[in-house]
Short mmCIF file of N, CA and C in Angstrom, two decimals:
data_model
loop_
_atom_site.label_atom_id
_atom_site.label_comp_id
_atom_site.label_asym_id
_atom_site.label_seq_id
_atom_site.Cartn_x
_atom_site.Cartn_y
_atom_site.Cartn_z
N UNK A 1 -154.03 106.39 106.73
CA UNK A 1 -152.62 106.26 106.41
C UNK A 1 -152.30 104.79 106.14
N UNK A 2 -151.63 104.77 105.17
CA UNK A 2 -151.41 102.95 104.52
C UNK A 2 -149.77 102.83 105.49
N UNK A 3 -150.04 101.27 105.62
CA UNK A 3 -148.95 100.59 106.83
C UNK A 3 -147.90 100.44 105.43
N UNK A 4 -146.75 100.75 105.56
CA UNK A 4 -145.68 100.90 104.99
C UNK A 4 -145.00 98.71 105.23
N UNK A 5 -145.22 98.33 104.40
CA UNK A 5 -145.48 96.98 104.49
C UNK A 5 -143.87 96.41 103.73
N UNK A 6 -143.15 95.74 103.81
CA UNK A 6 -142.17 94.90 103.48
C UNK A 6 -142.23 93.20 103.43
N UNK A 7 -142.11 93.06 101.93
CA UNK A 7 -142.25 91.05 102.33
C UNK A 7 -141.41 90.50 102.07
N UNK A 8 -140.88 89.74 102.63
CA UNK A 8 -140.06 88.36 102.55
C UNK A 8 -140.45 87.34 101.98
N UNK A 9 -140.95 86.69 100.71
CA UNK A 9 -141.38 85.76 100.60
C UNK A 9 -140.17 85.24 98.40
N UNK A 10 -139.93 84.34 98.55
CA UNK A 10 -139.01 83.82 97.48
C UNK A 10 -140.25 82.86 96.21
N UNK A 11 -141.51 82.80 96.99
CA UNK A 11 -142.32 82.45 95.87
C UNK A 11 -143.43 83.18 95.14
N UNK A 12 -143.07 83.19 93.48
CA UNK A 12 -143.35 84.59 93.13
C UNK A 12 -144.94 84.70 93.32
N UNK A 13 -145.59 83.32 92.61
CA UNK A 13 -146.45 83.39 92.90
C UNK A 13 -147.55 83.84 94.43
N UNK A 14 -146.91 83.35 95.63
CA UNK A 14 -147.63 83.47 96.84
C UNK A 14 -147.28 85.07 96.90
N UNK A 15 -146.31 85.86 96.39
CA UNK A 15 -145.83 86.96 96.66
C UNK A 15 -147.03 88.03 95.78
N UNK A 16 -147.09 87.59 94.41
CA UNK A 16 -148.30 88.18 93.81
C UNK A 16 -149.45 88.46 94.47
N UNK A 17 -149.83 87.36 94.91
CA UNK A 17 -151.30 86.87 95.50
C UNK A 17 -151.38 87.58 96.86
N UNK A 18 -150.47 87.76 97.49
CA UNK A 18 -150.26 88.51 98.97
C UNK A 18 -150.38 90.18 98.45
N UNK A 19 -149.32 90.45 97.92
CA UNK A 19 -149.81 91.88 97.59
C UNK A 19 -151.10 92.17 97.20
N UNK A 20 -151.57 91.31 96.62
CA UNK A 20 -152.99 91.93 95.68
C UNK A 20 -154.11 91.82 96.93
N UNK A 21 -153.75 90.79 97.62
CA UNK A 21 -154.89 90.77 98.84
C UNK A 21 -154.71 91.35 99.84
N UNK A 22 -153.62 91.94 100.09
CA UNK A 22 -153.34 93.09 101.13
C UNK A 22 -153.89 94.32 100.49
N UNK A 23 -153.34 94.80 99.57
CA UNK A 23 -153.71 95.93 98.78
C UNK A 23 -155.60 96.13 99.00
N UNK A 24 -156.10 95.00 98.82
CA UNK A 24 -157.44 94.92 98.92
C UNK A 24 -158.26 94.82 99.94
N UNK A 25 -157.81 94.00 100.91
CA UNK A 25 -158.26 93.60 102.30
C UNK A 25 -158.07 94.73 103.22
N UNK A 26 -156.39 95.48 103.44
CA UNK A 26 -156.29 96.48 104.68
C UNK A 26 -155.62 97.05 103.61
N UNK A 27 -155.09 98.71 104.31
CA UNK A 27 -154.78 99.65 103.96
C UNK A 27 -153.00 99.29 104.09
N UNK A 28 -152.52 99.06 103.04
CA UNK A 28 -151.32 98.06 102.97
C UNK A 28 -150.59 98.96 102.18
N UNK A 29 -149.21 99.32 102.10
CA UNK A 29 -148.53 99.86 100.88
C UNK A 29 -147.47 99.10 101.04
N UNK A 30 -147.35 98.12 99.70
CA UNK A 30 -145.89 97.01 99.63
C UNK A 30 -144.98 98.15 99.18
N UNK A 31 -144.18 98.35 99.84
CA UNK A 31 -142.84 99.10 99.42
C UNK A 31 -141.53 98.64 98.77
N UNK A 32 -141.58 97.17 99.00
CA UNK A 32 -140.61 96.10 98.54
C UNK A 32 -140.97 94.83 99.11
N UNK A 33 -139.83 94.04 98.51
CA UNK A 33 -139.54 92.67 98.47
C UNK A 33 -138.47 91.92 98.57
N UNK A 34 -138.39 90.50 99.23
CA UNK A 34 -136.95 90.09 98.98
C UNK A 34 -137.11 88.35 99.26
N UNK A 35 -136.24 88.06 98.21
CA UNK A 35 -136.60 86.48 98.65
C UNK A 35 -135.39 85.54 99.01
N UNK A 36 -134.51 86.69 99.70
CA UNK A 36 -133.88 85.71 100.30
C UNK A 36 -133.04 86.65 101.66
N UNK A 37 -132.94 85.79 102.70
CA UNK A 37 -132.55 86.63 103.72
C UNK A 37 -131.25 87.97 103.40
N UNK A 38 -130.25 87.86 102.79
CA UNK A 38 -129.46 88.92 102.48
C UNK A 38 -130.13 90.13 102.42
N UNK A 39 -130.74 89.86 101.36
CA UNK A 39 -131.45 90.95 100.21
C UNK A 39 -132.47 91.58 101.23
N UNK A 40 -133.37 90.78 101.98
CA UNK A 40 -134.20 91.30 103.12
C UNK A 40 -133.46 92.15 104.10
N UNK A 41 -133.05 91.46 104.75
CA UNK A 41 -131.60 92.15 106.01
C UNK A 41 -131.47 93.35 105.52
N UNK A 42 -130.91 93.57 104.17
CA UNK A 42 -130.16 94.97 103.62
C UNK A 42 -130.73 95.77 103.57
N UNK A 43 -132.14 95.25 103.28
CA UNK A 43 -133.12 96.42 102.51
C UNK A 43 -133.69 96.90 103.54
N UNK A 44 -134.23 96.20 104.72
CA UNK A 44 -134.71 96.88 106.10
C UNK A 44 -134.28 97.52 106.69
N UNK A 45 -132.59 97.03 107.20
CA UNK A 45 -131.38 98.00 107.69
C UNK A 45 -131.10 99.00 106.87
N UNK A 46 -131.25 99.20 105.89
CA UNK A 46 -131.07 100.21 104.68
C UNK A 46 -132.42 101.67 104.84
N UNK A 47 -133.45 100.75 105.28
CA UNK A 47 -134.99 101.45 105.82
C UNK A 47 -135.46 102.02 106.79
N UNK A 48 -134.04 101.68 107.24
CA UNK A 48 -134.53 101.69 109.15
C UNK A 48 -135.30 102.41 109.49
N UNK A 49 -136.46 102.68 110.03
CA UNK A 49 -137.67 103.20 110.80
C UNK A 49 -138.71 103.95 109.48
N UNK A 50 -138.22 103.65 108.44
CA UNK A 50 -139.32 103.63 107.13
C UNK A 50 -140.28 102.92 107.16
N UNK A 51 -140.32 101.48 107.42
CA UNK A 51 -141.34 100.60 107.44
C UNK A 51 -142.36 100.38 108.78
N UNK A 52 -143.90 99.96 108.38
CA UNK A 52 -144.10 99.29 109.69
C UNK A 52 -144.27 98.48 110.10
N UNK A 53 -144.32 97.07 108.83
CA UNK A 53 -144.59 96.31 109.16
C UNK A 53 -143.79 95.20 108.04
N UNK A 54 -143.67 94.56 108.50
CA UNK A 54 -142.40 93.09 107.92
C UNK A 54 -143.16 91.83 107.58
N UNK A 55 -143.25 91.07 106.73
CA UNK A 55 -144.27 89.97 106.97
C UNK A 55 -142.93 89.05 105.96
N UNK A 56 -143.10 88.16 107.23
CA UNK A 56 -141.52 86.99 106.57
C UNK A 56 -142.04 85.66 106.42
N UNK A 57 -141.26 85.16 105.60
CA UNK A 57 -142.07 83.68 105.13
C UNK A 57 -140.70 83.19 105.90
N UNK A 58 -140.57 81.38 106.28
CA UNK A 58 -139.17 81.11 106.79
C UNK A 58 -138.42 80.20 105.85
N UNK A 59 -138.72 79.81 105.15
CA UNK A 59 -138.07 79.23 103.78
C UNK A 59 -137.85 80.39 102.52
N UNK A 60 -136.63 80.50 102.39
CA UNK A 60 -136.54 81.06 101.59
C UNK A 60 -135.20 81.05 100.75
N UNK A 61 -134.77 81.50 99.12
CA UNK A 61 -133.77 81.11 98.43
C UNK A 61 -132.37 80.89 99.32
N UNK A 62 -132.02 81.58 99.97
CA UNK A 62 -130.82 81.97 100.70
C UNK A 62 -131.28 82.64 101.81
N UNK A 63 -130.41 81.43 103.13
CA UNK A 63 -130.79 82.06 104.55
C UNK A 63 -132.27 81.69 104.68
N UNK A 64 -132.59 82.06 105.84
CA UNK A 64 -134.19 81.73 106.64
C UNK A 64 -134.72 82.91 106.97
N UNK A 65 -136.07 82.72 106.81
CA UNK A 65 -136.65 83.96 107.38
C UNK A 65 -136.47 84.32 109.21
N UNK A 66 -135.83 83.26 109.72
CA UNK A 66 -136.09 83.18 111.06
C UNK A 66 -134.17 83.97 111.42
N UNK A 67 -133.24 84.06 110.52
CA UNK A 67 -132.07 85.09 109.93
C UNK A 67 -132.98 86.23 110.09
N UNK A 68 -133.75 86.79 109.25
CA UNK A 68 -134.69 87.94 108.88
C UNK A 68 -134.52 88.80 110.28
N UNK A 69 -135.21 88.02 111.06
CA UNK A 69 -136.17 88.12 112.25
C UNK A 69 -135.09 88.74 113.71
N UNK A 70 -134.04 87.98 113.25
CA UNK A 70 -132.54 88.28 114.31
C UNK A 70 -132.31 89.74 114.17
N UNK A 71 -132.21 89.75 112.28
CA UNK A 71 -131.76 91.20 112.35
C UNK A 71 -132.66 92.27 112.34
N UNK A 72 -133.77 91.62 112.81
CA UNK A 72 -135.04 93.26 113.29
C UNK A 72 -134.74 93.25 114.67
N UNK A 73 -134.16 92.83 115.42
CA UNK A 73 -134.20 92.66 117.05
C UNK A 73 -134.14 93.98 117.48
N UNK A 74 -133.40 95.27 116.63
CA UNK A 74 -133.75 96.47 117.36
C UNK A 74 -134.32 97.22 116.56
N UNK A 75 -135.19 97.42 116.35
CA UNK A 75 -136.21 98.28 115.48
C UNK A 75 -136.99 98.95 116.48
N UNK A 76 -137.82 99.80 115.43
CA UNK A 76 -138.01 100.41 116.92
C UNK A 76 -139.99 100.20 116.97
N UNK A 77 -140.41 100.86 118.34
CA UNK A 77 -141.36 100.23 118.94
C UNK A 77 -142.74 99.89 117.61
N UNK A 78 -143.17 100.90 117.32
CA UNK A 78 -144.38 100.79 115.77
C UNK A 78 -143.63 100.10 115.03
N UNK A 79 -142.78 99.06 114.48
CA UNK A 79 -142.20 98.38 113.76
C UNK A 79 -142.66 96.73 113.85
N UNK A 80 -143.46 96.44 112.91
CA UNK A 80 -144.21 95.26 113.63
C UNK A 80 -143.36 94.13 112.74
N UNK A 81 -142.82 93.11 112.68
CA UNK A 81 -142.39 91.88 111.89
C UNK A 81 -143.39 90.56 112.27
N UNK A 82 -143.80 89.75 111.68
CA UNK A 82 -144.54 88.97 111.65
C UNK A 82 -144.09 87.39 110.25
N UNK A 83 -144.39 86.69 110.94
CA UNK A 83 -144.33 85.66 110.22
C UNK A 83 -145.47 84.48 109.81
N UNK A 84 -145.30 84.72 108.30
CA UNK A 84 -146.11 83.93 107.15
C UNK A 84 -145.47 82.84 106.89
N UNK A 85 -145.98 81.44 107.35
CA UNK A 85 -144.93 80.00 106.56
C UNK A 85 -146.44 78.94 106.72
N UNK A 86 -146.15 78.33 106.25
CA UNK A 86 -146.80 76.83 105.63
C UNK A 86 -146.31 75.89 107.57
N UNK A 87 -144.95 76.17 107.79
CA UNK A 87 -144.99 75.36 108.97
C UNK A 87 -144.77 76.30 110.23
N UNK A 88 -146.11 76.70 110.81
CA UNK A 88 -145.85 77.48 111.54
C UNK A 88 -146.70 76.71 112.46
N UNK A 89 -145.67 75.72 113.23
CA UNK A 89 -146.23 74.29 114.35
C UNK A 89 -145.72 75.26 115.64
N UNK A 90 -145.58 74.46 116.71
CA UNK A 90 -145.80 75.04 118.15
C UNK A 90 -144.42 75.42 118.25
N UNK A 91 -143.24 75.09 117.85
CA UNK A 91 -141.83 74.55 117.88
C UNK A 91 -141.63 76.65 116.63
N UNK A 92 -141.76 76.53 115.71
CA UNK A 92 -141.69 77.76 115.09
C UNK A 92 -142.22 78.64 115.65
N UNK A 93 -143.41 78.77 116.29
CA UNK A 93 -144.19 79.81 117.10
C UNK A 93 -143.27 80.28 117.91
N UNK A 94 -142.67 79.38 118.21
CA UNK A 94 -141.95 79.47 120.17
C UNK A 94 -140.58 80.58 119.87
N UNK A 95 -140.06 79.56 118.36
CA UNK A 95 -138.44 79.95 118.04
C UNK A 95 -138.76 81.94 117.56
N UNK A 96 -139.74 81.95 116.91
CA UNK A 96 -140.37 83.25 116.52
C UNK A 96 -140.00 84.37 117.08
N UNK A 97 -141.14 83.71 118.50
CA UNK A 97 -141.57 84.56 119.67
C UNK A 97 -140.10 84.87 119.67
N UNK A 98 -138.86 84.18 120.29
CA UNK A 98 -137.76 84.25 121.26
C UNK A 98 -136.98 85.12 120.02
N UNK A 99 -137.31 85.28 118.86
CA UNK A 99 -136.74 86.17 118.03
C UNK A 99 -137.10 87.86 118.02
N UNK A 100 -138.60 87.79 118.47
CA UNK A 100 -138.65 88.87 118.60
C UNK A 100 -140.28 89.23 117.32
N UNK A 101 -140.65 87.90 117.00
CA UNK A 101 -141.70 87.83 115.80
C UNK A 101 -142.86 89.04 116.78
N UNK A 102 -143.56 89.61 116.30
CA UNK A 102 -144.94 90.09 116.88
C UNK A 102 -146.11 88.91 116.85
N UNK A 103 -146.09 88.23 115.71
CA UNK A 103 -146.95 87.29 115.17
C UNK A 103 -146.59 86.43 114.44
N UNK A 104 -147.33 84.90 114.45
CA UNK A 104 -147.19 84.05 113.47
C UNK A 104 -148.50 83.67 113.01
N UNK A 105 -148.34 83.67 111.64
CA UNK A 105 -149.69 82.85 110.58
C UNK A 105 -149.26 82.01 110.06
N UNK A 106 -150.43 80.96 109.34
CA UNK A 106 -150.21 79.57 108.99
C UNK A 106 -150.67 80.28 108.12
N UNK A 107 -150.06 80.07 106.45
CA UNK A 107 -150.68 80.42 105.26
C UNK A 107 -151.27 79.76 104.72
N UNK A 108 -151.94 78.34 105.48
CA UNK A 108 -152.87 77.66 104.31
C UNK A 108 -154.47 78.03 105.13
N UNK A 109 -154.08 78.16 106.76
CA UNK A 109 -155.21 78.34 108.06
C UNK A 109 -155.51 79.79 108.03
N UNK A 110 -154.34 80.62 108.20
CA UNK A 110 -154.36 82.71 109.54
C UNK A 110 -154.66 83.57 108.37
N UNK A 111 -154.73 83.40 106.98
CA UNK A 111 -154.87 84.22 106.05
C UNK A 111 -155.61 85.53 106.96
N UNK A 112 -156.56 84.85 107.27
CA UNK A 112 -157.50 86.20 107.45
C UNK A 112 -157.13 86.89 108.56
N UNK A 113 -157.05 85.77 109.78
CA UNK A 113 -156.25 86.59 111.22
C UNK A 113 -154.89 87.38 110.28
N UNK A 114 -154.35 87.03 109.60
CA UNK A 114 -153.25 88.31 109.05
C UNK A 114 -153.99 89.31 108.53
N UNK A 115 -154.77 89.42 107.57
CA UNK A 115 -155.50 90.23 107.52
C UNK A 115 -155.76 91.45 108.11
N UNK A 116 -156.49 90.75 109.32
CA UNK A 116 -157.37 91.53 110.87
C UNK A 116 -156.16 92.02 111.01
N UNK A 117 -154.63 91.43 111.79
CA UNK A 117 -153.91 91.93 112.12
C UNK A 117 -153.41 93.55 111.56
N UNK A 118 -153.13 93.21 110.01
CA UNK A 118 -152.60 94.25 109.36
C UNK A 118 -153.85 95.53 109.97
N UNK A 119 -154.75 95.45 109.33
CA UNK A 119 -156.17 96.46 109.76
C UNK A 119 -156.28 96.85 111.00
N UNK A 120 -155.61 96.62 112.05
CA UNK A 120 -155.40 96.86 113.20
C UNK A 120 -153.84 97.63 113.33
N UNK A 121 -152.98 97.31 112.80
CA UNK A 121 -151.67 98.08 112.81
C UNK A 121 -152.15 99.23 112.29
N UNK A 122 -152.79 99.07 110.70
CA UNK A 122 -153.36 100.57 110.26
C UNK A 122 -153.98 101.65 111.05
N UNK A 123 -155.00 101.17 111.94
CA UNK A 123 -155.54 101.91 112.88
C UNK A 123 -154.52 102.28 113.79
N UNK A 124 -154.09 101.75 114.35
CA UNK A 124 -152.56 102.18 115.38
C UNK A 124 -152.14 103.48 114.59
N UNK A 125 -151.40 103.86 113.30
CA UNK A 125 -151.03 104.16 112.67
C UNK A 125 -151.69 105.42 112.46
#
């Protein structure tokens, strides 16, 4: 069964490149997209318990992904959100966690620990 996958990310390019290597790596189905917190927010709350997994970048056109992350706070338990950013230092990890993140990756370092991760939700699944 493919993890019902949602991304947050506002750059088209990294957004290409993520789908195609999810698609390839784990058993991934991108269902959508959004690159800026509104548009994310809506579309999840709009989804509610459709998805299983969230993968948020924290820069993004409008609003932060770390906005995103507030409004998953009640989702329910198989609902995994996770965060993809370039600055994911000890200080973002922390703010994450206290949001309610499952996970954080460094997208230039965790590529692959995201990876593993996803392939492991699948199995859950």
């Amino acid at each position: 069964m493919a993890l019902i996958t949602y991304l947050v990310e506002d750059n088209e390019i990294v957004l290409e490149n993520l789908i195609e290597a999810l698609k390839e790596i784990a058993a991934v189905q991108v269902t959508g997209y959004g690159a800026t917190q509104t548009e994310a927010s809506r579309w999840l709350k709009l989804h509610d318990g459709e998805w299983h997994l969230a993968i948020v970048d924290l820069f993004l056109k409008e609003g932060s992904g770390l906005g995103v992350l507030a409004g998953c706070r009640n989702r329910e338990p198989y609902q995994k959100v996770v965060v993809l950013s370039n600055y994911a230092t000890a200080e973002i990890r922390r703010r994450a966690a206290e949001l309610g993140a499952d996970a954080v990756f460094d997208k230039s370092s965790e590529l692959e620990d995201l990876f593993e991760y996803c392939n492991e939700q699948t199995a859950l699944h």
